[in-house]
């Protein structure tokens, strides 16, 4: 049964003590660690914590696997393609182990919550020393120390399998090493209660549990004070934030509170579930000047029959009403979505309804996928008579429509001047800077690298399906 478990200060102090022990054990020479991440932004956030722990344990970070003394792979279970990539890359580490017998290999993340994956690692990937799940990230130093102890015993080749089906863990005060000084992920909740029939997330990340508002706001204020210009609030369904807490704060309330924090920054969030996208949310977005005019609202399908099979808890009419209401409050809204093609039992007529939804809504951009069965989900057991080849034909038609709409919408920016956040550099010498509009549209610019981390006005001079191109002057 689900039970919220808040990690105590004493428990975290114990983890810091393990960091001290590891630091002393590896002190005779420099040690390097690498964290490789697959999947969603929540995984990226977890990897930032792993990097923070490893630095506290005395490791220096590296992106070079051949240099690493410790490699942690943070996995994704959402799609089959990602799972295959993980196993391929883990298998390749046998060569690294041959060159460095002391190398420690850890596999974490959502994949490891599945018994079939843990069993496959036991049988086929002998170079893996530690397996841990998302619920164990807070105690990673202890797991690493126990792994080091096992490796230190002569002839001991056993692995530490720590991934567990437990959930409900909420931990504050964890160390974090962020990749960027401009953009930051801020997790406000974890887990999911929706149980869409195709989705493995509730089974591997557990039920919904929200961080307390005071903790979220303290972290947001610290990020703003540190100069971060783009803060993304993360959750599997941010719209249900606050459920199970006694603070009386829901997601629109939290959004307004973050907006009130001093600083010049943009607030983004993902992901929203259409069944919980309310007028209160759209009003809060419209009235919060720091909130991005961007809403990612996954439709998944335009067919009511398929939406019911997916257990999405809304129909086409309700979805379109939410879109219309959001655009009424924010006429300049950038709207993006997810679409699954070829869900089990989907017919040509169902697909046609999805295509018509896309043509009616006219999304600025879409993330489209051919259905990938996940063992342990109800959809994996549903009859699926349509061939992969036919699904590919549908997918190509959808992609063509989506790209044409996106290209047309991007072309409308040409000649306009928009405010952007310059967030990084590119490999293109002609347009060496990347930026984002408040609606999240990618803009390529030319300018001095010192502009990274600043806001600027950009005049859009050209466009493509995927991006905008322009000229800018620093404000």
Tab-separated table of N, CA, C and O in Angstrom, residues 224-225 228-229 259-266 289-290:
chain	number	residue	atom	x	y	z
A	224	UNK	N	17.040	31.359	-8.692
A	224	UNK	CA	16.949	32.725	-9.212
A	224	UNK	C	18.096	33.584	-8.691
A	224	UNK	O	18.704	34.357	-9.450
A	225	UNK	N	18.415	33.436	-7.399
A	225	UNK	CA	19.506	34.216	-6.808
A	225	UNK	C	20.850	33.839	-7.407
A	225	UNK	O	21.767	34.675	-7.494
A	228	UNK	N	20.112	31.697	-12.504
A	228	UNK	CA	19.460	30.870	-13.517
A	228	UNK	C	18.335	31.664	-14.172
A	228	UNK	O	17.583	32.361	-13.496
A	229	UNK	N	18.242	31.548	-15.487
A	229	UNK	CA	17.295	32.356	-16.240
A	229	UNK	C	16.107	31.560	-16.777
A	229	UNK	O	15.157	32.131	-17.289
A	259	UNK	N	6.325	32.719	-9.520
A	259	UNK	CA	6.347	33.950	-10.305
A	259	UNK	C	6.667	35.170	-9.435
A	259	UNK	O	7.259	36.141	-9.908
A	260	UNK	N	6.274	35.130	-8.159
A	260	UNK	CA	6.481	36.263	-7.252
A	260	UNK	C	7.912	36.367	-6.742
A	260	UNK	O	8.278	37.369	-6.108
A	261	UNK	N	8.737	35.362	-7.006
A	261	UNK	CA	10.134	35.395	-6.547
A	261	UNK	C	10.904	36.452	-7.329
A	261	UNK	O	10.751	36.596	-8.540
A	262	UNK	N	11.744	37.209	-6.636
A	262	UNK	CA	12.551	38.243	-7.287
A	262	UNK	C	13.503	37.613	-8.295
A	262	UNK	O	14.041	36.524	-8.063
A	263	UNK	N	13.718	38.310	-9.400
A	263	UNK	CA	14.665	37.836	-10.400
A	263	UNK	C	14.101	37.908	-11.799
A	263	UNK	O	12.873	37.968	-11.990
A	264	UNK	N	14.995	37.923	-12.778
A	264	UNK	CA	14.605	37.963	-14.179
A	264	UNK	C	14.788	36.565	-14.751
A	264	UNK	O	15.883	36.171	-15.137
A	265	UNK	N	13.708	35.792	-14.794
A	265	UNK	CA	13.784	34.419	-15.281
A	265	UNK	C	12.447	34.010	-15.878
A	265	UNK	O	11.416	34.646	-15.651
A	266	UNK	N	12.502	32.932	-16.664
A	266	UNK	CA	11.307	32.372	-17.288
A	266	UNK	C	10.926	31.101	-16.543
A	266	UNK	O	11.791	30.285	-16.200
A	289	UNK	N	3.688	37.011	-15.253
A	289	UNK	CA	4.486	37.576	-16.347
A	289	UNK	C	5.744	36.781	-16.645
A	289	UNK	O	6.272	36.840	-17.767
A	290	UNK	N	6.226	35.983	-15.686
A	290	UNK	CA	7.429	35.188	-15.924
A	290	UNK	C	7.115	33.831	-16.548
A	290	UNK	O	8.021	33.129	-16.997
